[in-house]
XYZ file of C-alpha atoms in Angstrom:
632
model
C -3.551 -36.747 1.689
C -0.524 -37.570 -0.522
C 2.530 -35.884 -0.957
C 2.859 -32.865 -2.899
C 4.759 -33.035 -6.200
C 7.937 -32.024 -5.881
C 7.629 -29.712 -8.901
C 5.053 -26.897 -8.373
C 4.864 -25.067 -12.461
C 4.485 -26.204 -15.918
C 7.411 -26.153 -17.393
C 7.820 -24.826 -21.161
C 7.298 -27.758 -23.040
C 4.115 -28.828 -20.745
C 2.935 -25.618 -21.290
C 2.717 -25.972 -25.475
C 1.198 -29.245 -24.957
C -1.365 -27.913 -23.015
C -2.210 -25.207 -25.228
C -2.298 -27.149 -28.207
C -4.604 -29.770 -26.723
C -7.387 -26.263 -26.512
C -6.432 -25.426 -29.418
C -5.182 -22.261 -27.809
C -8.442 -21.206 -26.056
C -9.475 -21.957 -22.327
C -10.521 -24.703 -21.080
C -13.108 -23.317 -18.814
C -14.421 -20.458 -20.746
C -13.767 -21.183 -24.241
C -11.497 -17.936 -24.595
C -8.766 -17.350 -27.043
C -5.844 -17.278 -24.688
C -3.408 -14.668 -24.646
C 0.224 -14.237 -23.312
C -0.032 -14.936 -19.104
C -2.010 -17.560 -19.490
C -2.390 -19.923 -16.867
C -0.893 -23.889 -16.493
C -3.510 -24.880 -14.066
C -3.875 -28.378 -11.638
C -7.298 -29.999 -12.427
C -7.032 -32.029 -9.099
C -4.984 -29.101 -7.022
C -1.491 -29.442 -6.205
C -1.355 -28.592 -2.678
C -4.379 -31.636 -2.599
C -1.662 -34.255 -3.793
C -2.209 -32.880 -8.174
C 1.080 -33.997 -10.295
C 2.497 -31.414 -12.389
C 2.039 -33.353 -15.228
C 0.017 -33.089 -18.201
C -2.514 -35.401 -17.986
C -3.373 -33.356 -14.318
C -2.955 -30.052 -16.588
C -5.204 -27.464 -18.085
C -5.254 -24.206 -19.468
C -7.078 -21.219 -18.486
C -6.882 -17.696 -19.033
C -6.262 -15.224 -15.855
C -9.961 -14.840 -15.018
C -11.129 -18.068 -15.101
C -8.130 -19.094 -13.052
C -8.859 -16.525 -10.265
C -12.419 -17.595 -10.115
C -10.925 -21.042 -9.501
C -8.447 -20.204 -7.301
C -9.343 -17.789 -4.786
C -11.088 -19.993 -2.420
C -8.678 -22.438 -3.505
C -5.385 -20.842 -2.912
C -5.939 -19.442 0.410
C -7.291 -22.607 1.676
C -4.212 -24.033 0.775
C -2.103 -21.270 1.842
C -4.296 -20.862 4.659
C -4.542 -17.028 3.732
C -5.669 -14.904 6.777
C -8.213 -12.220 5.796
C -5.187 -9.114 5.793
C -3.223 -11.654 3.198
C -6.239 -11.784 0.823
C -7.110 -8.340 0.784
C -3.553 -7.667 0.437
C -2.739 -9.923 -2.930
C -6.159 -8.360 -3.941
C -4.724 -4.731 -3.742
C -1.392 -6.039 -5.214
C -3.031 -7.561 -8.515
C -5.917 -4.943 -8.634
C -3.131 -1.857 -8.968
C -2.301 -0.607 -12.703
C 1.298 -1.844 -11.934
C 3.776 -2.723 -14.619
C 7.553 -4.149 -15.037
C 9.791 -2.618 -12.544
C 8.039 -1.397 -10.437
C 7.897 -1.961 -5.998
C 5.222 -2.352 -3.955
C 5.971 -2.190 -0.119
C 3.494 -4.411 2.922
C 4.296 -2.845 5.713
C 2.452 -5.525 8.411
C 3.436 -6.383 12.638
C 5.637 -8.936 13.280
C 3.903 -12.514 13.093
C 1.359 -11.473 10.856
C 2.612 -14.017 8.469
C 4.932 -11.613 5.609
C 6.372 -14.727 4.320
C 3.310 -16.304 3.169
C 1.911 -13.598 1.733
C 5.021 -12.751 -0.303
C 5.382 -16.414 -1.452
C 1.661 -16.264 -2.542
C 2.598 -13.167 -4.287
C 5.502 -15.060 -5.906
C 2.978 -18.006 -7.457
C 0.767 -15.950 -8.151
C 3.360 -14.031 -10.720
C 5.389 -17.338 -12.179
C 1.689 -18.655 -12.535
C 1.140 -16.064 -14.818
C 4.606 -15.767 -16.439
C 4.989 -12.289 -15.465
C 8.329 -13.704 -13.041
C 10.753 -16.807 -13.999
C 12.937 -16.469 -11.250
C 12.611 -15.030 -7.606
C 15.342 -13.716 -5.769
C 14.925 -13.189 -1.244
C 16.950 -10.577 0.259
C 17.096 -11.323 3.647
C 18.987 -9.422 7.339
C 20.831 -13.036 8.237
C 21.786 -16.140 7.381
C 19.594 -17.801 9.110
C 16.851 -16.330 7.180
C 17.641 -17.698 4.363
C 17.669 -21.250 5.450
C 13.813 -20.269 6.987
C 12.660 -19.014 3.778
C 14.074 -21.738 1.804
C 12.076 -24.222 4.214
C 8.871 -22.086 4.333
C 8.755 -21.761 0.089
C 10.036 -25.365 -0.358
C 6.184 -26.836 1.348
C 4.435 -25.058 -1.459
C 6.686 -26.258 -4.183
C 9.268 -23.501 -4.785
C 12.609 -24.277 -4.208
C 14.918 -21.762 -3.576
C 19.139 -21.986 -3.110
C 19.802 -20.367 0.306
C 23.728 -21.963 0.215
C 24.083 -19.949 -3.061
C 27.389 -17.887 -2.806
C 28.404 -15.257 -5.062
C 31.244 -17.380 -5.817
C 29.010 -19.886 -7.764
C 28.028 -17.273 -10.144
C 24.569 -18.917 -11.297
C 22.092 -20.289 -10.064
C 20.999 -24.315 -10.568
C 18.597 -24.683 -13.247
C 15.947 -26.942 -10.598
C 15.811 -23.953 -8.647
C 12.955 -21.554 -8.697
C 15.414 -18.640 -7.043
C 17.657 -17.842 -4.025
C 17.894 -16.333 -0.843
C 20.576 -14.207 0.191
C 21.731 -11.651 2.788
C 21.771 -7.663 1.928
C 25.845 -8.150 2.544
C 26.111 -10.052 0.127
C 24.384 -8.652 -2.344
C 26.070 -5.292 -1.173
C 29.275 -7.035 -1.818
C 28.644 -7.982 -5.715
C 25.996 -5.638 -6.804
C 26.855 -5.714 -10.982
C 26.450 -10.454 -10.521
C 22.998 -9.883 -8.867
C 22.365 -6.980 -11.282
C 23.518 -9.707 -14.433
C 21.290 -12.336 -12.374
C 18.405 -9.859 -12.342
C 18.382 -9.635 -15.700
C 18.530 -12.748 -17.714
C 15.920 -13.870 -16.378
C 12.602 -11.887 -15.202
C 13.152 -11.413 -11.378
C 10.666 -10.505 -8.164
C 12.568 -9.416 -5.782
C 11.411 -9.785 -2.354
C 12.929 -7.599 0.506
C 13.102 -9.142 3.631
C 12.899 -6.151 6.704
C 13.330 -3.997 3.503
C 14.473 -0.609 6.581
C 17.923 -2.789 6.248
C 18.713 -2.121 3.224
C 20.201 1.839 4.388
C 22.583 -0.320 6.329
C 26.482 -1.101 5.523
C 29.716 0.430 5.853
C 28.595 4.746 5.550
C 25.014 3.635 4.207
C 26.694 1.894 0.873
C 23.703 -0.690 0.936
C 21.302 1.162 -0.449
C 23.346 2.535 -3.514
C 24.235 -0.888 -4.097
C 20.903 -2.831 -3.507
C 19.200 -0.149 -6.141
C 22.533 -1.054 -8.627
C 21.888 -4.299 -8.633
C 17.827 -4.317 -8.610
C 16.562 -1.445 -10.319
C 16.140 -4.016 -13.510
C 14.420 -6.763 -11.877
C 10.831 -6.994 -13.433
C 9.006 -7.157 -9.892
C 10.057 -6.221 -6.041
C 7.817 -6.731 -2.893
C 9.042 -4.650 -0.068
C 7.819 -6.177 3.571
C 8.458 -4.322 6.484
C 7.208 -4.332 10.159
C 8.912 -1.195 11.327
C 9.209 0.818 7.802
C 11.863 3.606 9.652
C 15.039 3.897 10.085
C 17.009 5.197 13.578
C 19.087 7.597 11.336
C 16.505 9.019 8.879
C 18.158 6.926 5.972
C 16.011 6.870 2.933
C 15.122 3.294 2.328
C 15.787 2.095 -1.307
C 13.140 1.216 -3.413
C 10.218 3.126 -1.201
C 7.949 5.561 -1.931
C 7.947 9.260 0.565
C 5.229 11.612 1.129
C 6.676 14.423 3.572
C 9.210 12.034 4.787
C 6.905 8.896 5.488
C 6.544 5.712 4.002
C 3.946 4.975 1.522
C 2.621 1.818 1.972
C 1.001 0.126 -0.648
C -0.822 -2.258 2.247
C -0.792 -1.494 6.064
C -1.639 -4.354 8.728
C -0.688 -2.852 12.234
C -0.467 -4.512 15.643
C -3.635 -3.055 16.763
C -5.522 -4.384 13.595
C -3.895 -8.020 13.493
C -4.995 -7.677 17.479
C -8.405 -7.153 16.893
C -8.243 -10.128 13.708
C -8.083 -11.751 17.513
C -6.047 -15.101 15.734
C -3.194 -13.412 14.700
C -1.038 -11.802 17.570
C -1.462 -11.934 21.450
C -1.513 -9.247 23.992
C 1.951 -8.637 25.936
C 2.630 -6.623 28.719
C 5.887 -5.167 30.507
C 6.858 -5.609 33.788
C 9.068 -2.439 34.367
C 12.289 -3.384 36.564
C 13.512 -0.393 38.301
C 16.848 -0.750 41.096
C 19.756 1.591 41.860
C 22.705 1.592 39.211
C 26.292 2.147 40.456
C 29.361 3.610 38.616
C 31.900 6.180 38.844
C 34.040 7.920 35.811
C 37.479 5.523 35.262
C 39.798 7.415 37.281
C 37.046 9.184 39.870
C 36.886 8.200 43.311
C 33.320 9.571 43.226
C 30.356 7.083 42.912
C 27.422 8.028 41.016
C 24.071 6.526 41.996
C 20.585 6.362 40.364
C 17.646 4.312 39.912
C 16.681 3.304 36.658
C 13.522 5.580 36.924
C 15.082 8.411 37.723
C 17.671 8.824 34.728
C 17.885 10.984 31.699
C 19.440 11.118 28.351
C 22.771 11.378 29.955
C 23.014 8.815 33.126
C 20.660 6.084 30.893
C 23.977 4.759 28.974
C 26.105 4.190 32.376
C 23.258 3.404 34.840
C 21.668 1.229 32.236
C 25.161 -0.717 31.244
C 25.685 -0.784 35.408
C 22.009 -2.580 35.679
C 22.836 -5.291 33.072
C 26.128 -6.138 34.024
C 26.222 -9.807 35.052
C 28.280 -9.173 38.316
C 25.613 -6.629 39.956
C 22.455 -7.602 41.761
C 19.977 -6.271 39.211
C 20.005 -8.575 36.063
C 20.211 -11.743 38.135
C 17.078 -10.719 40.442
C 15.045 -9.658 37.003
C 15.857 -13.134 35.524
C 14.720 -15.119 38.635
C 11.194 -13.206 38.599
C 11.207 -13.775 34.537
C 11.714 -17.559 35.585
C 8.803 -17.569 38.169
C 6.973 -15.931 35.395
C 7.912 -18.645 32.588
C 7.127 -21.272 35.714
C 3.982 -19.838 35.509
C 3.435 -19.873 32.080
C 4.095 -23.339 31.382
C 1.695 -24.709 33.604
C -0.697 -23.853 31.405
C 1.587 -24.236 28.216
C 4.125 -27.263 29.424
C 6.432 -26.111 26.488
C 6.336 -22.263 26.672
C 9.912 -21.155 26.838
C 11.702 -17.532 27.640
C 13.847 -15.498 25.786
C 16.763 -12.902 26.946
C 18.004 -10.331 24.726
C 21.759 -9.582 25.892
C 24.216 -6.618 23.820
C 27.046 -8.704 23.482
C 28.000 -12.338 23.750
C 30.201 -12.203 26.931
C 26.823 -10.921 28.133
C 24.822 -13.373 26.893
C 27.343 -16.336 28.016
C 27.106 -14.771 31.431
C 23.524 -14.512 31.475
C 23.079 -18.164 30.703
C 25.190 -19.142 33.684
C 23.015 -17.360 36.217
C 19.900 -18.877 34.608
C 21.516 -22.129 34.495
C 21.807 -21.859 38.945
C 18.179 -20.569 38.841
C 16.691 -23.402 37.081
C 19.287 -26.044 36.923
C 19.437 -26.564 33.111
C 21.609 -24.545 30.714
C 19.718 -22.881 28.522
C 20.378 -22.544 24.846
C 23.094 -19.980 23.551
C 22.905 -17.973 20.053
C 25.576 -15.888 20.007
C 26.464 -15.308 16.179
C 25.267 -15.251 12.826
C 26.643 -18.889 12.162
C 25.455 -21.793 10.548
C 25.485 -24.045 14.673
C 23.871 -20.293 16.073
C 20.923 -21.046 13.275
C 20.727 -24.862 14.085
C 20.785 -23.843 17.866
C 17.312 -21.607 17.347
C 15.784 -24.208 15.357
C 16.619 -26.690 17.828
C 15.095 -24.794 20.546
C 11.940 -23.847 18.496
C 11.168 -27.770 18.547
C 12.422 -28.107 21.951
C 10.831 -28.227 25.734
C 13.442 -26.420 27.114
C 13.093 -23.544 29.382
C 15.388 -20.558 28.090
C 17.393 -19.829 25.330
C 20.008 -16.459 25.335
C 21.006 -14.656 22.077
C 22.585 -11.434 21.182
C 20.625 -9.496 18.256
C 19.852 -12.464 15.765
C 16.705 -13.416 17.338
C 15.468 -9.961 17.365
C 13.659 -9.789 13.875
C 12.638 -12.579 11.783
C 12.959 -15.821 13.485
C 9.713 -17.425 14.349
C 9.838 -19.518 17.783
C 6.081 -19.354 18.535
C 6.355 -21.170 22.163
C 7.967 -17.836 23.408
C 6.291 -16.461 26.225
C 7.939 -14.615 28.488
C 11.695 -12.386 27.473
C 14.014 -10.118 29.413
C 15.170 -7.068 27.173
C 18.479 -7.093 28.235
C 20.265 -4.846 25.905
C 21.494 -1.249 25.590
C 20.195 -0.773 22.284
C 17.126 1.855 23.133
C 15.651 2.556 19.390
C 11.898 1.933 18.782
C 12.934 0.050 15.821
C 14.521 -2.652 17.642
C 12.427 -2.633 20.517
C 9.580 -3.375 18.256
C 11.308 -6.217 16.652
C 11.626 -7.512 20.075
C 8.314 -7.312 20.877
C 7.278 -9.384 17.880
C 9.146 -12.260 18.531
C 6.196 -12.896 21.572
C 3.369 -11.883 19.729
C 2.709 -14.706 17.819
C -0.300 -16.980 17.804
C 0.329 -20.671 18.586
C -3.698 -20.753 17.129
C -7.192 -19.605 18.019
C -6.878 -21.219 21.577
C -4.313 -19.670 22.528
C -4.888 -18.141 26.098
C -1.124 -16.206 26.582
C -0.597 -12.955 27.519
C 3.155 -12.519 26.885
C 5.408 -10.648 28.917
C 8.421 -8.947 27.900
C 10.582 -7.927 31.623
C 12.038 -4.156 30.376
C 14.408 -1.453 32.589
C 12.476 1.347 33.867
C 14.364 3.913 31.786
C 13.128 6.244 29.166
C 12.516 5.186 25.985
C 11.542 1.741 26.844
C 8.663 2.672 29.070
C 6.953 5.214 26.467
C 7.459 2.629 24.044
C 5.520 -0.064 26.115
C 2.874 2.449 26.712
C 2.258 2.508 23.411
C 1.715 -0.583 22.918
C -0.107 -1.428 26.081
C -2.490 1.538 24.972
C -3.424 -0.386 21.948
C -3.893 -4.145 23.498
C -6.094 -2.344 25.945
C -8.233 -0.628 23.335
C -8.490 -3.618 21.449
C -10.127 -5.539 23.730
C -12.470 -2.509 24.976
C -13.854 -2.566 21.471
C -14.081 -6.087 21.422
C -16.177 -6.097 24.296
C -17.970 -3.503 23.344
C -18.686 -5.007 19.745
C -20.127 -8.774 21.031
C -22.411 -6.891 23.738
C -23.766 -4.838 21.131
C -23.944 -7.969 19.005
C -26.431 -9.284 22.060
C -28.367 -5.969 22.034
C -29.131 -5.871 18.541
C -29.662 -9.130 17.781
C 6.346 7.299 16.281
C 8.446 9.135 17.377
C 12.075 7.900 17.969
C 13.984 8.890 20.836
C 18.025 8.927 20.372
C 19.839 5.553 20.059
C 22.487 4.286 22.082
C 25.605 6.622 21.235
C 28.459 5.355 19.240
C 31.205 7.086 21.958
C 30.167 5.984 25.580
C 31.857 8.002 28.027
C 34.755 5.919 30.275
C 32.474 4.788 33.252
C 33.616 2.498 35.663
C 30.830 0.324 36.592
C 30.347 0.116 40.424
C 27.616 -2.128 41.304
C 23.659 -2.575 40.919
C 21.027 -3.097 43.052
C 18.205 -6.283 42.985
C 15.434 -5.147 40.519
C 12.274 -3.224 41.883
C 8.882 -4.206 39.788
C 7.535 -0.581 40.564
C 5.680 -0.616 37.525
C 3.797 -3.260 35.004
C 3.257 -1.383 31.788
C -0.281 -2.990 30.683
C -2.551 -0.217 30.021
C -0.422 2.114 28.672
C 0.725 3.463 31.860
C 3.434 3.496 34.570
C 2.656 3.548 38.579
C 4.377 5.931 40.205
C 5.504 5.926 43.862
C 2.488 7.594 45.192
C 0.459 5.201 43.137
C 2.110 2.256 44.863
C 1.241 3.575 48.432
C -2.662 3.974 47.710
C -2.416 0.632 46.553
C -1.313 -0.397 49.526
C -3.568 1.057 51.401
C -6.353 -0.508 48.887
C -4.715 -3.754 50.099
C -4.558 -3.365 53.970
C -8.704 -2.368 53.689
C -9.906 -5.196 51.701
C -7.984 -7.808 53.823
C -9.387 -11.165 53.116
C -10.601 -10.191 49.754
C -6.823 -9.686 48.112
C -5.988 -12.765 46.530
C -2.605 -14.200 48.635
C 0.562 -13.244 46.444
C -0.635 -10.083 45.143
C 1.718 -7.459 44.875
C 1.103 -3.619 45.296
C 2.751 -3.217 42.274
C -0.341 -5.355 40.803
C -3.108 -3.372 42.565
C -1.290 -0.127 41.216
C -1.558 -1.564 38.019
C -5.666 -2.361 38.345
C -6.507 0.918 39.845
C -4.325 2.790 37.350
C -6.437 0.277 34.955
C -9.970 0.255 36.105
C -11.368 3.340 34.598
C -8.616 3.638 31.128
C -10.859 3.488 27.844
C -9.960 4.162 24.314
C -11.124 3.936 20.981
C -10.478 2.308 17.641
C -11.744 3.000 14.220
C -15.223 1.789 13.583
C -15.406 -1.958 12.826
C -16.489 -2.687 9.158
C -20.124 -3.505 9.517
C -21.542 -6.894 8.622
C -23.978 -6.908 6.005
C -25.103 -10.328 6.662
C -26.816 -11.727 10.320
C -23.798 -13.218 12.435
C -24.752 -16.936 13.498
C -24.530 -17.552 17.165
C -21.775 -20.050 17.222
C -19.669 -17.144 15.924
C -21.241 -14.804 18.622
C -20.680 -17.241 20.970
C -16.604 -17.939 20.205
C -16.314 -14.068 19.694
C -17.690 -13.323 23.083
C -15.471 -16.482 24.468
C -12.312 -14.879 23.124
C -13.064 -11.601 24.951
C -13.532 -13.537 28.277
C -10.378 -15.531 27.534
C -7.991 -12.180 27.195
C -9.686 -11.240 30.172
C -8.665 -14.537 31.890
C -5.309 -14.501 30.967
C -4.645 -10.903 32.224
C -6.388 -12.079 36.123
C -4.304 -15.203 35.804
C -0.896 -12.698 35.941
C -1.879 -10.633 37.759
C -3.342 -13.729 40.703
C 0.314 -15.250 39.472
C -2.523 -18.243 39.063
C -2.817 -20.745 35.467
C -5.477 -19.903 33.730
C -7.424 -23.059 34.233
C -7.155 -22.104 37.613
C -9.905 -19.386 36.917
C -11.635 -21.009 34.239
C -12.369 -24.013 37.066
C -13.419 -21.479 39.698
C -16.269 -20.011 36.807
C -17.102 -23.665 36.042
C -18.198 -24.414 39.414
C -19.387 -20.991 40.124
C -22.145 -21.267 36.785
C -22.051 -24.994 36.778
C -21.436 -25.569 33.466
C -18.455 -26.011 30.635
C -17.440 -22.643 28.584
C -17.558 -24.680 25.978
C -21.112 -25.683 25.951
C -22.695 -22.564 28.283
C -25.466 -20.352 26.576
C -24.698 -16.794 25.730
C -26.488 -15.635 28.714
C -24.160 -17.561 30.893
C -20.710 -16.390 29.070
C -22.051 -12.081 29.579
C -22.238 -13.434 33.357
C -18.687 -15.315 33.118
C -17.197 -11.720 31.922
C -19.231 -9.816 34.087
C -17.698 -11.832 37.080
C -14.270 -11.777 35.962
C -14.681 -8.099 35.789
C -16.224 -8.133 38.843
C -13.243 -9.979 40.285
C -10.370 -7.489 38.414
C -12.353 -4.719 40.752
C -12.153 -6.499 43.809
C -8.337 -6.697 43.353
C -8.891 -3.130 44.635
C-alpha cells in the first residue's frame, strides 16, 4: 500500500474548488450543501488517497457518514466500544463549548478514539485547531507520534515561550503545568482559532500547587469550541472537583463508560492479571527508641502500614530483594512462551529505584532499564525498552499512567503510594492486549497490606466473573444451537527502619480472595493426600488459591442478545478463547508455559486446537477443568 499523504484535510482554497466544481451540491446525493460540509478522499487516504483535488469530492454530512463508517474504523481499526462511543458523541444535541467526558480502562485504546473524534470534527469544520493536555512530557511526544500516522500533526516541543503555534500544524500537545503556568496565552490560543480540547487523565487537572490547576485549566479553556474529557479512574484521592465534569450526588457523569470488566469480556481488548500477595515481617523502631517494633505485612493497620510498609521496601532488608527474585522466576516463566515479555517495578523514589535495579541486575545479570524523571533521556529510555528484548526496566511514577509498553507481563508494586487511583493506573500498564492470541495472564507481585489486597480483590472478582459468563455463554451457544481508603500521609512519623524479612507468598489474589493461614494448612493437607497427583513445584499457597477458587461464581449483566445465527467458526474461536484463559491460569499456577499444556491436550485428543471439532474443544475445557480440581 503506498504511503499516506502527508497532509490529511482540504485546505481552504481546495475546499472552494471543490464546491464550485458541484456547483455547490453533493456529489453523491445531489444535495444543496450547507456550512460543515465535507472535503472527502474518492480513493481513501489512509488507502494511499492524495489530498489533492483531483482525489477530492464534496459531500454533505450524511452521505459522508454512510461512506465512512465502515470506512473509518477499518482504517482506524475502531474496536466495537470506540464506534458506539463516536456514535453517542455525534448523536447528542451538543453545541459550541460544551465537554463530553469517556471514562474507559486503561488500554482500551482513549487515544484513538479521541483522535477519531478530532477528524471527525475538522472534517466537518466544526474544529480548526486541536489542542492535547496531557500528565507528562512524555505524553506528548506519544500523542504527537500516535496522531501524526493518521495525518494530524501536532507540536509536542511547543513552549509557551513561542507564543503561536506553526501554521503546518494541526495543534499541540502540552502538559497541565504548563498550561497552569500561562492560562490567559492558551486562553488567546483557544480562541482565534476554533479549538477541541482533549484532556488527557482529565482527574489531573485538580492537581498543582493548593489545587490552582483547575481554576486555571477552566481560565484558559472555558472558550474553546469543543473538549473531550478521557479518563480511566474519573476520582480524585482528595475529593477535588474535576474541571470541566459533570456531578450527580458527587459522581461523575460520564457521557460513555467502557470498564475493565466490559473491555474483559470484548475478550481482545485487556488480559486477566492476578496478584501474588507478598507478606514477611517488617522491622523498625521510633528514631531515638531502643524498642523494635515488629509486624508482618498482613497483620498491620492504618497506623503500622506507613513504617512496616517503608521497612519492607527498603533495598537493604530481605523482603524486596526475595519478592524481585520470585517476580524474575515469574518473568522467566513468562517469556518462554513470550521470548520478549519484560517486567516492570514501581519504586517511590529514585534512590529506590536505582537500588532496585542493582539487585535485579545480580539476579539476572543484565541491568535493567532506569526511568527515573520526567526528562526528555527518561522518555527515550521507555521507548527504548518498549522496542527492546530486555528483561526489566525500573521507574518511579512516570510509567504509572499513560505509557503503552504492551510486552509487560509481570510488575512488582513497589511503592508507598496506597490510593486506588494509582493502583489502578498500575494495573493498566499490564492489561493490554498484544492481539487476539494473546495467551498472558499478567501478574502484578503486591505487599500484603490493606488497601492493596481489597483492591486486587476487586479486580480479581471481575476477571473471574468474566470468564464464568464466558463459559457459560459458548455452552449455551452449543445447547441452543469504589471506595478509597486513605493515601499515604503527607507527615510520616520519624521511624527508624530496622530490618525486613524474605517475602512470604501467603496469598495469590486471583478470585477475588485472600488465603488465610488456616487456608494454607488444609491445603497442605489436600497436598500430602493426593501424593502423586500434585503436579511437582506446586506450592500450598497455589492449592489455597484453587480450593478457595473451585466453587467462587458471579454474575455479569446479561449479554446483548444476537439477533442473527452465530456461524461456527465464531463459536468455535469464542469457545477457544475461554479454554485459552483457562490455560494460561493452570500454566501459573503448574509454574509450566502454556504450550506445555496445550501439547499434553494435543496428544491426549489427538488432534490440533486449531483444527478440532466443537465437540472436541467442550472436552479440552472439560479436562482442563478437570485438571484445576485435581490440583486439590
Amino acid at each position: 500500500m503506498a504511503e499516506p499523504d502527508p497532509r490529511r484535510f482540504f485546505n481552504s482554497r481546495e475546499r472552494v474548488a471543490l464546491y464550485l466544481a458541484t456547483d455547490g451540491r453533493c456529489t453523491a446525493c445531489g444535495a444543496e450543501l450547507s456550512p460543515g460540509w465535507h472535503g472527502d478522499h474518492k480513493r481513501a487516504w489512509s488507502q494511499g488517497g492524495s489530498t489533492d483535488v483531483s482525489n477530492g469530492q464534496a459531500l454533505c454530512p450524511e452521505c459522508d457518514n454512510r461512506k465512512g463508517t465502515g470506512s473509518m474504523a477499518s482504517a482506524l481499526g475502531l474496536r466495537d466500544w470506540q464506534e458506539e462511543a463516536r456514535e453517542r458523541y455525534h448523536g447528542r444535541r451538543g453545541g459550541a463549548g460544551e465537554s463530553f467526558l469517556v471514562v474507559a480502562t486503561p488500554g482500551a485504546g482513549k487515544t484513538t478514539f479521541a483522535l477519531t473524534i478530532a477528524m471527525d470534527l475538522i472534517k466537518r469544520e466544526t474544529i480548526t485547531k486541536i489542542v492535547v493536555v496531557v500528565p507528562t512530557a512524555h505524553l506528548r511526544k506519544q500523542w504527537a507520534e500516535a496522531s501524526a500516522k493518521l495525518g494530524v500533526q501536532l507540536d509536542y516541543r511547543f513552549a509557551n515561550a513561542h507564543g503561536a503555534v506553526g501554521p503546518d500544524f494541526d495543534g499541540v500537545a502540552v502538559t497541565y503545568q504548563a498550561v497552569a503556568s500561562a492560562p490567559l496565552l492558551w486562553r488567546k490560543l483557544c480562541s482565534d482559532r476554533k479549538t477541541l480540547v482533549i484532556f488527557d487523565e482529565i482527574h489531573h487537572a485538580g492537581e498543582g500547587d493548593e489545587q490552582r490547576w483547575g481554576p486555571a485549566l477552566k481560565e484558559a479553556f472555558d472558550v474553546a469550541a469543543r473538549r473531550l474529557l478521557l479518563s480511566g479512574t474519573p476520582f480524585r484521592t482528595d475529593g477535588t472537583a474535576i474541571p470541566f465534569v459533570e456531578y450527580d450526588e458527587g459522581r461523575a457523569v460520564a457521557g460513555f463508560n467502557y470498564d475493565y470488566g466490559m473491555a474483559l469480556a470484548d475478550q481482545d481488548v485487556v488480559r486477566p492479571v492476578v496478584f501474588p500477595a507478598m507478606d514477611g515481617e517488617s522491622k523498625w523502631r521510633r528514631s531515638g527508641e531502643l524498642a523494635v517494633t515488629s509486624i508482618a505485612l498482613a497483620d498491620t493497620d492504618e497506623k503500622t502500614v506507613p513504617p512496616a510498609l517503608r521497612a519492607a521496601l527498603d533495598p537493604q532488608g530481605e523482603w524486596i530483594p526475595s519478592v524481585l527474585r520470585e517476580a524474575d522466576a515469574a518473568l522467566t516463566q513468562e517469556r518462554m512462551d513470550n521470548p520478549d515479555a519484560g517486567g516492570l517495578v514501581i519504586a517511590s523514589d529514585q534512590s529506590a529505584a536505582r537500588a532496585y535495579a542493582r539487585i535485579l541486575e545480580r539476579i539476572t545479570g543484565e541491568m535493567p532499564a532506569i526511568a527515573v524523571s520526567d526528562e526528555p533521556e527518561a522518555s527515550q529510555v521507555i521507548a527504548d525498552f518498549g522496542e527492546a528484548s530486555s528483561r526489566w526496566i525500573v521507574a518511579v511514577q512516570m510509567v504509572a499512567e499513560g505509557v503503552d509498553i504492551p510486552r509487560l507481563a509481570i510488575g512488582v508494586y513497589a511503592s508507598r503510594i496506597r490510593t486506588q487511583m494509582f493502583f489502578i493506573q498500575v494495573v493498566g500498564r499490564f492489561v493490554r492486549m498484544r492481539g487476539s492470541e494473546d495467551e498472558t495472564t499478567a501478574r502484578l507481585f503486591i505487599p500484603s497490606i490493606q488497601p492493596l489486597v481489597g483492591y486486587a480483590q476487586d479486580i480479581e472478582k471481575t476477571v473471574d466473573a468474566v470468564l464464568a459468563q464466558e463459559e457459560k455463554r459458548v455452552r449455551e451457544v452449543q445447547v441452543s444451537g469504589e471506595g478509597e481508603s486513605g493515601g499515604m500521609p503527607i507527615l510520616l512519623p520519624a521511624f527508624e527502619t530496622v530490618g525486613s524479612s524474605a517475602a512470604v507468598h501467603r496469598a495469590t489474589i486471583a478470585s477475588g480472595m485472600s488465603i488465610t493461614p488456616e487456608d494454607l494448612a488444609f491445603a497442605r493437607t489436600v497436598m500430602t493426600r493426593s501424593g502423586a497427583a500434585t503436579p511437582r513445584g506446586t506450592t500450598p499457597e497455589y492449592i489455597a488459591l484453587l480450593l478457595k477458587t473451585a466453587g467462587a461464581t458471579a454474575s455479569l449483566p446479561e449479554q446483548r442478545a444476537s439477533a442473527k445465527a452465530t456461524p461456527l467458526s465464531d463459536q468455535k474461536r469464542d469457545v477457544r478463547r475461554v479454554l485459552k484463559r483457562k490455560v494460561g491460569r493452570l500454566a501459573i499456577l503448574r509454574k509450566v508455559p502454556h504450550e506445555h499444556i496445550h501439547g499434553e491436550l494435543n496428544r491426549h485428543f489427538r488432534n490440533q486446537v486449531t483444527t478440532a471439532d466443537m465437540p472436541s474443544l467442550l472436552k479440552r475445557i472439560e479436562m482442563v477443568d478437570k485438571w484445576l480440581e485435581e490440583e486439590k
